[in-house]
Short mmCIF file of C-alpha atoms in Angstrom, two decimals:
data_model
loop_
_atom_site.label_atom_id
_atom_site.label_comp_id
_atom_site.label_asym_id
_atom_site.label_seq_id
_atom_site.Cartn_x
_atom_site.Cartn_y
_atom_site.Cartn_z
CA MET A 1 -55.06 24.68 48.70
CA LYS A 2 -55.13 25.91 45.12
CA ILE A 3 -52.03 26.79 43.20
CA LYS A 4 -51.60 30.40 42.20
CA ARG A 5 -52.64 30.82 38.61
CA PHE A 6 -50.89 31.95 35.52
CA LEU A 7 -47.79 33.53 36.93
CA VAL A 8 -46.41 33.86 33.40
CA VAL A 9 -48.93 36.64 32.78
CA ALA A 10 -47.84 38.55 35.86
CA THR A 11 -44.22 38.09 34.83
CA MET A 12 -44.96 39.24 31.30
CA ILE A 13 -46.83 42.28 32.55
CA CYS A 14 -43.76 43.17 34.58
CA GLY A 15 -41.71 42.90 31.40
CA LEU A 16 -44.14 44.57 29.02
CA PHE A 17 -44.88 47.52 31.28
CA PHE A 18 -41.39 47.74 32.84
CA THR A 19 -42.83 47.15 36.32
CA VAL A 20 -39.46 46.25 37.74
CA SER A 21 -40.83 47.10 41.18
CA CYS A 22 -43.12 44.05 41.08
CA GLY A 23 -41.40 42.69 44.18
CA LYS A 24 -42.96 45.23 46.51
CA ASP A 25 -46.23 45.46 44.64
CA ASP A 26 -46.77 41.72 44.45
CA ASP A 27 -46.51 41.33 48.17
CA ASN A 28 -50.15 42.12 47.71
CA GLY A 29 -50.40 40.37 44.39
CA ASP A 30 -53.08 38.02 45.66
CA THR A 31 -55.34 40.61 47.22
CA GLY A 32 -58.77 39.93 45.89
CA ASP A 33 -57.73 36.62 44.28
CA THR A 34 -60.91 34.62 44.33
CA GLY A 35 -59.72 31.14 44.82
CA ASN A 36 -56.43 30.59 43.10
CA THR A 37 -53.97 31.78 45.67
CA GLY A 38 -51.39 29.55 47.16
CA ASP A 39 -48.20 28.40 45.51
CA THR A 40 -46.93 29.79 42.30
CA GLY A 41 -45.68 28.46 39.03
CA ASP A 42 -42.84 28.74 36.59
CA THR A 43 -44.61 28.34 33.25
CA GLY A 44 -47.58 30.53 33.92
CA ASN A 45 -49.65 27.51 34.70
CA THR A 46 -47.34 25.05 36.35
CA GLY A 47 -47.95 26.06 39.91
CA ASP A 48 -44.53 24.98 41.18
CA THR A 49 -44.97 24.86 44.93
CA GLY A 50 -43.04 27.47 46.77
CA ASP A 51 -41.51 29.08 43.70
CA THR A 52 -42.77 32.57 43.08
CA GLY A 53 -41.47 32.73 39.54
CA ASP A 54 -40.67 36.42 39.88
CA THR A 55 -37.15 36.93 41.13
CA GLY A 56 -37.31 39.28 44.09
CA ASN A 57 -41.04 38.96 44.20
CA THR A 58 -42.32 37.79 47.54
CA GLY A 59 -45.56 36.58 46.05
CA ASP A 60 -47.36 34.63 48.72
CA THR A 61 -44.86 34.74 51.53
CA GLY A 62 -47.10 37.01 53.57
CA ASP A 63 -44.56 39.81 53.62
CA THR A 64 -46.23 43.07 52.74
CA GLY A 65 -42.98 44.73 51.78
CA ASN A 66 -44.02 47.82 53.68
CA THR A 67 -44.41 46.20 57.07
CA GLY A 68 -41.94 44.87 59.57
CA ASP A 69 -39.14 47.16 58.39
CA THR A 70 -39.76 50.84 58.77
CA GLY A 71 -36.49 51.85 57.20
CA ASP A 72 -36.41 54.88 59.49
CA THR A 73 -37.24 53.51 62.95
CA GLY A 74 -35.73 55.53 65.69
CA ASP A 75 -34.92 58.67 63.71
CA THR A 76 -36.64 61.51 61.95
CA GLY A 77 -35.90 60.34 58.41
CA ASP A 78 -33.97 63.49 57.52
CA THR A 79 -31.08 63.45 60.00
CA GLY A 80 -28.85 61.11 58.06
CA ASP A 81 -29.42 58.18 60.43
CA THR A 82 -32.23 55.72 59.80
CA GLY A 83 -31.66 53.55 62.80
CA ASP A 84 -32.01 50.69 60.34
CA THR A 85 -29.37 51.11 57.69
CA GLY A 86 -27.44 54.10 58.92
CA ASP A 87 -28.89 56.25 56.16
CA THR A 88 -32.38 57.64 55.74
CA GLY A 89 -32.85 57.43 52.01
CA ASN A 90 -33.33 61.22 51.96
CA THR A 91 -29.78 62.30 52.57
CA GLY A 92 -27.21 62.75 49.86
CA ASP A 93 -29.20 65.43 48.05
CA SER A 94 -26.58 67.87 46.90
CA GLY A 95 -29.15 70.48 45.98
CA ASP A 96 -27.59 70.69 42.52
CA CYS A 97 -29.74 68.27 40.54
CA ILE A 98 -30.01 67.65 36.82
CA GLU A 99 -33.46 68.52 35.48
CA LEU A 100 -35.35 65.83 33.58
CA GLU A 101 -38.45 65.93 31.39
CA VAL A 102 -41.06 63.19 31.30
CA GLU A 103 -42.18 62.17 27.84
CA GLU A 104 -45.41 60.37 28.76
CA ILE A 105 -47.01 58.44 31.59
CA TYR A 106 -49.69 55.76 31.59
CA LEU A 107 -51.59 53.45 33.91
CA VAL A 108 -50.27 49.90 34.31
CA PRO A 109 -53.27 47.52 34.02
CA GLY A 110 -53.74 45.38 37.10
CA TYR A 111 -51.29 47.37 39.23
CA SER A 112 -51.65 50.36 41.57
CA MET A 113 -49.15 52.40 39.64
CA MET A 114 -48.34 54.59 36.68
CA GLU A 115 -45.20 54.33 34.60
CA GLY A 116 -43.70 56.28 31.77
CA THR A 117 -40.67 57.31 29.78
CA LEU A 118 -38.25 60.23 29.90
CA ILE A 119 -37.30 62.67 27.15
CA THR A 120 -33.83 63.00 28.64
CA ASP A 121 -31.48 60.00 28.46
CA ILE A 122 -29.74 59.52 31.82
CA GLY A 123 -27.63 56.46 30.97
CA ASP A 124 -27.04 54.44 27.83
CA PRO A 125 -29.02 56.22 25.09
CA ASN A 126 -29.84 52.83 23.55
CA LEU A 127 -31.61 51.58 26.71
CA SER A 128 -34.85 52.59 28.38
CA ASP A 129 -35.15 54.84 31.42
CA ILE A 130 -38.44 54.40 33.25
CA ILE A 131 -40.30 56.58 35.76
CA SER A 132 -42.67 54.73 38.09
CA ILE A 133 -45.28 56.24 40.44
CA GLN A 134 -46.62 53.66 42.90
CA PHE A 135 -49.38 53.78 45.51
CA TYR A 136 -49.57 51.75 48.73
CA LYS A 137 -51.70 51.69 51.85
CA THR A 138 -50.14 52.89 55.10
CA ASP A 139 -49.84 49.31 56.38
CA GLY A 140 -48.16 47.98 53.25
CA PRO A 141 -50.52 46.46 50.67
CA ALA A 142 -51.01 48.01 47.25
CA GLN A 143 -53.59 50.76 47.23
CA ASP A 144 -56.98 49.76 45.82
CA VAL A 145 -58.59 53.21 45.92
CA LEU A 146 -56.84 56.33 44.69
CA SER A 147 -57.64 59.57 46.53
CA THR A 148 -57.24 63.18 45.55
CA GLY A 149 -54.83 65.38 47.47
CA THR A 150 -51.33 66.81 47.60
CA PHE A 151 -48.72 64.50 49.08
CA ASP A 152 -45.30 65.44 50.47
CA LEU A 153 -42.71 63.08 49.03
CA GLY A 154 -39.87 63.77 51.46
CA THR A 155 -41.32 63.33 54.94
CA GLY A 156 -43.11 60.76 57.07
CA GLN A 157 -43.58 57.36 55.48
CA ASN A 158 -42.62 58.76 52.10
CA ASP A 159 -38.97 59.28 53.04
CA ASN A 160 -38.05 55.64 52.33
CA TYR A 161 -39.22 53.08 49.79
CA ALA A 162 -39.77 50.51 52.55
CA GLN A 163 -42.90 52.25 53.80
CA CYS A 164 -43.83 54.96 51.30
CA THR A 165 -47.49 55.35 50.36
CA GLU A 166 -46.77 57.59 47.37
CA CYS A 167 -43.55 56.41 45.79
CA VAL A 168 -41.68 57.85 42.81
CA LEU A 169 -38.77 55.98 41.27
CA ILE A 170 -36.64 56.14 38.15
CA TYR A 171 -35.02 53.01 36.73
CA GLU A 172 -31.96 53.67 34.57
CA ASP A 173 -30.97 51.50 31.59
CA TYR A 174 -33.74 48.90 31.81
CA THR A 175 -33.79 45.72 29.75
CA GLN A 176 -36.04 42.69 30.07
CA GLU A 177 -32.99 40.44 30.22
CA ASP A 178 -30.89 42.23 32.85
CA GLY A 179 -33.36 44.46 34.68
CA PHE A 180 -32.03 47.93 35.45
CA GLN A 181 -28.59 49.32 36.27
CA LYS A 182 -29.46 52.14 38.70
CA THR A 183 -32.43 53.21 40.80
CA TYR A 184 -33.44 56.70 41.94
CA PHE A 185 -35.93 57.47 44.71
CA GLN A 186 -37.62 60.64 45.91
CA THR A 187 -35.94 62.87 48.47
CA SER A 188 -38.29 65.86 48.34
CA GLY A 189 -41.18 67.28 46.35
CA THR A 190 -44.95 66.99 46.01
CA LEU A 191 -47.38 64.76 44.13
CA THR A 192 -50.85 66.15 43.50
CA ILE A 193 -53.78 64.01 42.40
CA SER A 194 -56.37 66.58 41.39
CA ASP A 195 -59.09 64.33 39.95
CA VAL A 196 -59.89 60.61 40.05
CA LYS A 197 -62.47 58.77 38.00
CA GLU A 198 -64.65 56.87 40.46
CA GLY A 199 -63.97 53.16 40.66
CA THR A 200 -60.75 53.39 38.64
CA PHE A 201 -57.14 54.54 38.90
CA GLU A 202 -57.67 57.01 36.06
CA ASN A 203 -56.51 60.37 37.35
CA ASN A 204 -55.18 63.82 36.57
CA GLY A 205 -52.23 65.19 38.47
CA THR A 206 -48.91 66.99 38.71
CA LEU A 207 -45.47 66.08 40.03
CA THR A 208 -42.46 68.04 41.24
CA VAL A 209 -39.73 65.89 42.74
CA LYS A 210 -36.04 65.60 43.51
CA MET A 211 -34.59 62.09 43.34
CA ILE A 212 -31.26 60.59 44.35
CA GLU A 213 -29.55 57.35 43.45
CA VAL A 214 -30.31 54.54 45.91
CA THR A 215 -30.01 50.83 46.38
CA ILE A 216 -33.12 48.93 47.47
CA ASN A 217 -32.85 45.92 49.74
CA PRO A 218 -34.76 43.09 47.99
CA ALA A 219 -36.00 41.67 51.31
CA SER A 220 -36.95 44.78 53.31
CA TYR A 221 -37.34 47.25 50.41
CA THR A 222 -35.32 49.79 52.42
CA SER A 223 -33.83 52.41 50.11
CA THR A 224 -30.28 53.53 50.92
CA PRO A 225 -28.59 56.51 49.23
CA VAL A 226 -25.52 55.79 47.10
CA PRO A 227 -22.61 58.00 48.24
CA GLY A 228 -21.70 60.35 45.42
CA GLY A 229 -24.71 59.22 43.41
CA LYS A 230 -26.47 61.46 40.93
CA CYS A 231 -29.44 63.67 41.70
CA TYR A 232 -32.28 64.40 39.27
CA GLU A 233 -35.20 66.79 39.38
CA ILE A 234 -38.59 66.87 37.64
CA LYS A 235 -40.50 70.14 37.74
CA ASP A 236 -44.24 70.66 37.25
CA PHE A 237 -44.92 67.58 35.15
CA SER A 238 -48.66 67.14 34.62
CA TRP A 239 -50.85 64.43 33.12
CA GLU A 240 -54.49 63.74 32.27
CA LEU A 241 -55.37 60.06 32.34
CA ILE A 242 -59.12 60.28 32.87
CA CYS A 243 -60.86 58.81 29.84
CA GLU A 244 -64.34 59.89 28.77
CA PRO A 245 -66.36 57.08 27.09
CA ASP A 246 -67.68 57.66 23.58
CA CYS A 247 -70.66 55.49 22.62
CA GLU A 248 -72.40 57.80 20.19
CA GLY A 249 -74.21 55.71 17.58
CA LYS A 250 -73.13 52.42 19.19
CA ILE A 251 -75.14 49.66 20.86
CA CYS A 252 -72.09 47.54 21.69
CA GLY A 253 -68.32 47.50 21.29
CA ASP A 254 -65.45 49.46 22.74
CA ASP A 255 -66.29 52.75 24.44
CA GLY A 256 -62.74 54.01 23.96
CA CYS A 257 -61.90 53.65 27.65
CA GLY A 258 -61.68 49.91 28.02
CA GLY A 259 -65.39 49.51 28.71
CA GLU A 260 -68.30 48.45 26.56
CA CYS A 261 -71.12 50.41 25.01
CA GLY A 262 -74.70 49.42 25.80
CA GLU A 263 -75.35 45.95 27.16
CA GLY A 264 -72.96 44.26 24.76
CA CYS A 265 -74.04 41.08 22.98
CA PRO A 266 -75.79 38.71 25.41
CA ASP A 267 -75.98 35.79 22.94
CA ILE A 268 -72.92 33.60 23.50
CA ASP A 269 -72.61 32.98 19.76
CA GLU A 270 -72.59 36.66 18.83
CA THR A 271 -70.08 39.45 19.07
CA CYS A 272 -70.16 43.15 18.24
CA ASN A 273 -69.33 44.27 14.70
CA GLU A 274 -66.44 46.61 14.10
CA GLU A 275 -68.68 49.68 13.93
CA GLY A 276 -70.42 48.86 17.21
CA THR A 277 -73.81 49.04 15.55
CA ALA A 278 -74.94 45.40 15.65
CA CYS A 279 -74.31 41.99 17.20
CA VAL A 280 -73.15 39.47 14.60
CA ASP A 281 -72.06 35.83 14.51
CA TYR A 282 -68.50 35.10 15.59
CA ASP A 283 -66.02 34.73 12.74
CA CYS A 284 -63.26 32.67 14.33
CA ILE A 285 -60.10 31.01 13.05
CA ALA A 286 -60.45 27.21 13.01
CA VAL A 287 -57.51 25.46 14.68
CA THR A 288 -56.42 21.85 15.24
CA LEU A 289 -54.56 20.46 18.23
CA ASP A 290 -51.57 18.69 16.67
CA GLU A 291 -49.87 17.31 19.77
CA ILE A 292 -50.08 17.55 23.54
CA SER A 293 -47.99 16.24 26.43
CA ILE A 294 -47.87 16.29 30.21
CA ASP A 295 -46.39 19.57 31.40
CA THR A 296 -46.51 19.72 35.20
CA ILE A 297 -48.02 17.42 37.81
CA HIS A 298 -48.57 18.36 41.47
CA ALA A 299 -50.81 15.57 42.65
CA ASP A 300 -50.47 16.70 46.28
CA HIS A 301 -52.17 19.94 45.28
CA ASN A 302 -54.56 18.37 42.75
CA TYR A 303 -52.93 20.37 39.97
CA TYR A 304 -52.26 18.97 36.48
CA SER A 305 -51.20 20.87 33.36
CA TYR A 306 -50.66 19.83 29.75
CA SER A 307 -49.11 21.81 26.90
CA GLY A 308 -49.38 21.36 23.18
CA ILE A 309 -48.99 22.74 19.70
CA TYR A 310 -51.82 23.73 17.40
CA SER A 311 -52.15 24.76 13.79
CA PRO A 312 -52.33 26.94 11.86
CA ASN A 313 -50.06 29.50 13.49
CA THR A 314 -52.37 32.39 14.37
CA GLY A 315 -49.73 35.04 15.06
CA ASP A 316 -46.23 35.73 13.81
CA ASP A 317 -45.07 32.67 11.85
CA SER A 318 -41.59 32.96 13.37
CA ILE A 319 -42.84 32.78 16.99
CA ASP A 320 -44.40 29.77 18.70
CA ASP A 321 -48.03 29.55 19.75
CA GLU A 322 -48.95 27.19 22.61
CA PHE A 323 -52.04 25.39 23.85
CA PHE A 324 -52.50 24.75 27.59
CA LEU A 325 -54.98 22.55 29.46
CA GLU A 326 -55.08 22.81 33.26
CA PHE A 327 -56.97 20.94 35.96
CA TYR A 328 -57.07 22.68 39.33
CA ASN A 329 -58.89 19.75 40.91
CA THR A 330 -58.44 16.06 40.18
CA PRO A 331 -60.87 15.49 37.28
CA LEU A 332 -63.66 12.93 37.50
CA THR A 333 -64.83 10.71 34.67
CA THR A 334 -67.55 13.04 33.51
CA THR A 335 -68.26 15.82 31.02
CA TYR A 336 -67.42 19.38 32.03
CA ASP A 337 -69.15 22.39 30.46
CA LEU A 338 -66.73 25.29 29.93
CA THR A 339 -69.42 27.89 29.17
CA GLY A 340 -69.50 30.90 31.47
CA THR A 341 -66.23 30.15 33.26
CA ASN A 342 -63.46 32.57 34.19
CA TYR A 343 -59.76 31.94 34.65
CA THR A 344 -59.86 33.32 38.18
CA ASP A 345 -61.72 30.27 39.49
CA CYS A 346 -62.05 27.64 36.74
CA ASP A 347 -61.23 24.05 37.66
CA GLN A 348 -60.89 23.00 34.02
CA CYS A 349 -59.07 25.68 32.09
CA ILE A 350 -57.94 25.97 28.48
CA LEU A 351 -55.74 28.80 27.24
CA ILE A 352 -53.83 29.59 24.11
CA PHE A 353 -50.80 31.87 24.07
CA GLU A 354 -50.13 33.46 20.71
CA ASP A 355 -46.55 34.56 19.94
CA LEU A 356 -45.21 33.27 23.25
CA THR A 357 -41.58 33.94 24.19
CA GLU A 358 -39.73 33.85 27.51
CA THR A 359 -40.50 37.51 28.11
CA SER A 360 -43.68 38.32 26.23
CA VAL A 361 -46.94 37.10 24.77
CA GLY A 362 -48.85 38.51 21.81
CA ARG A 363 -52.43 37.48 22.57
CA ILE A 364 -54.04 35.32 25.24
CA TYR A 365 -57.17 33.29 24.53
CA PHE A 366 -59.44 31.68 27.11
CA GLN A 367 -62.37 29.31 26.78
CA GLN A 368 -65.78 30.85 26.07
CA LYS A 369 -67.73 27.67 25.33
CA GLY A 370 -67.17 23.97 24.79
CA THR A 371 -66.91 20.72 26.75
CA ILE A 372 -64.23 18.40 28.13
CA GLU A 373 -65.25 14.76 28.48
CA VAL A 374 -62.87 12.84 30.74
CA GLU A 375 -62.93 9.09 30.07
CA SER A 376 -60.13 8.09 32.47
CA PHE A 377 -57.61 9.75 34.75
CA THR A 378 -54.66 8.55 36.86
CA PRO A 379 -54.08 11.06 39.68
CA VAL A 380 -50.46 10.31 40.61
CA ALA A 381 -49.05 10.18 37.09
CA GLY A 382 -51.52 12.60 35.51
CA ASN A 383 -52.33 10.20 32.66
CA VAL A 384 -55.57 11.28 31.04
CA LYS A 385 -57.87 10.19 28.26
CA ALA A 386 -60.30 12.92 27.27
CA SER A 387 -61.93 14.72 24.39
CA ILE A 388 -62.49 18.43 23.86
CA GLU A 389 -65.45 19.39 21.67
CA ASN A 390 -66.97 22.57 20.21
CA LEU A 391 -64.35 24.73 21.89
CA ARG A 392 -64.31 28.47 21.31
CA LEU A 393 -61.58 30.62 22.83
CA ILE A 394 -61.78 34.40 22.82
CA GLU A 395 -59.05 36.96 23.28
CA VAL A 396 -58.73 38.13 26.88
CA ASN A 397 -56.61 40.15 29.24
CA ILE A 398 -55.77 38.46 32.55
CA MET A 399 -55.47 40.70 35.59
CA SER A 400 -52.17 40.27 37.38
CA GLU A 401 -53.57 40.42 40.91
CA THR A 402 -56.91 38.58 40.64
CA TYR A 403 -56.26 36.39 37.55
CA GLU A 404 -59.66 37.44 36.23
CA SER A 405 -59.95 36.92 32.48
CA ILE A 406 -61.56 39.93 30.83
CA PRO A 407 -62.66 39.66 27.18
CA VAL A 408 -60.96 42.06 24.78
CA ILE A 409 -63.71 44.02 23.09
CA GLY A 410 -63.40 43.42 19.38
CA GLY A 411 -60.72 40.79 19.99
CA LYS A 412 -59.97 37.71 17.92
CA CYS A 413 -61.37 34.23 18.53
CA LEU A 414 -60.33 30.64 17.78
CA GLU A 415 -62.46 27.51 17.41
CA LEU A 416 -61.50 23.85 17.80
CA ASP A 417 -64.16 21.33 16.80
CA LEU A 418 -62.63 18.20 18.33
CA ALA A 419 -59.41 17.18 20.05
CA GLU A 420 -58.66 13.69 21.40
CA ILE A 421 -56.19 13.41 24.28
CA ASP A 422 -54.68 10.08 25.34
CA LEU A 423 -51.67 10.41 27.62
#
């Protein structure tokens, strides 16, 4: 069984994009994970068995978050009695709601959701208020295909967060340190998805919704109205998130929509120039591994990680950068070629986190070429003697659900000629 990879990235995505609903979404967080599911970690690469790393996140427990607890079993969902909590999640709407305006909304990479900010402050004006629109399948897992249509937000499965397929929430006074102070969930309204770009979650749509203050059970995800809680209303908010690629005059490089123009640069030692008109040699920052130590050992799962410090600092001088080496199988005394690997299924993995804090990371780099020669290895203790040669790491994004490492078009790169490890 392989240990779930790189939970720190999923945690950081939750922080960076305010996806405070990661608990329900990540019940499906391993859907499509190609070989690195299993137990999670606490450092992003530690793989601590049984610890999901995301508080309230069920991770790999097998609980879909939308199944097992209907939230409204035995009642209509609008009568004031859920049969589960004594309240439907749709009652408490006074009909006299405060109107809100949405400032902007955007797709959250790696998640089946959109999130955005409000023009109107609903709590502490110094803290963020977040609107989140989430999509799930009828049987619980996160939606992987977005469909056009108009969806009633107050009836059927959509009358409670435990089983909604189109879910609208507002989080009041959000901070990365403390989470959010209050939650609001839909009680009536419509969500219309008018257009969807094939194969993506890019879409155009409109939203009209009334929302009431609720509490959400962290185990069942059942939403329960707060007696005397506030009511908010959003009217006729519309968005256009479908991006049209622009590759005029380019043979490579960013198409403006997260894709690449042309066939890119097939030579492993070349990258696209800034103008997108030619493939040129990489111009990387040369780094040196200054020190490295054993980080986490799970010999029973054949997982070993090592963390270190490199120089020069490639990001903000006041924030630490870290080097990580991971083995997802007990290494043999041989030479491993890192060329053509991906973080989703690599057995020998090297990453660098630039500007790494407890809640964020500036850039992530993953191996593009190089070798690891293992001279000796002690499985129980994780002692290793090895050398890393001709290593190039390129800037990547790592998908929160599949752990796929996707190169950042036009991103930075780092090169390490030689590093000797003797632990």
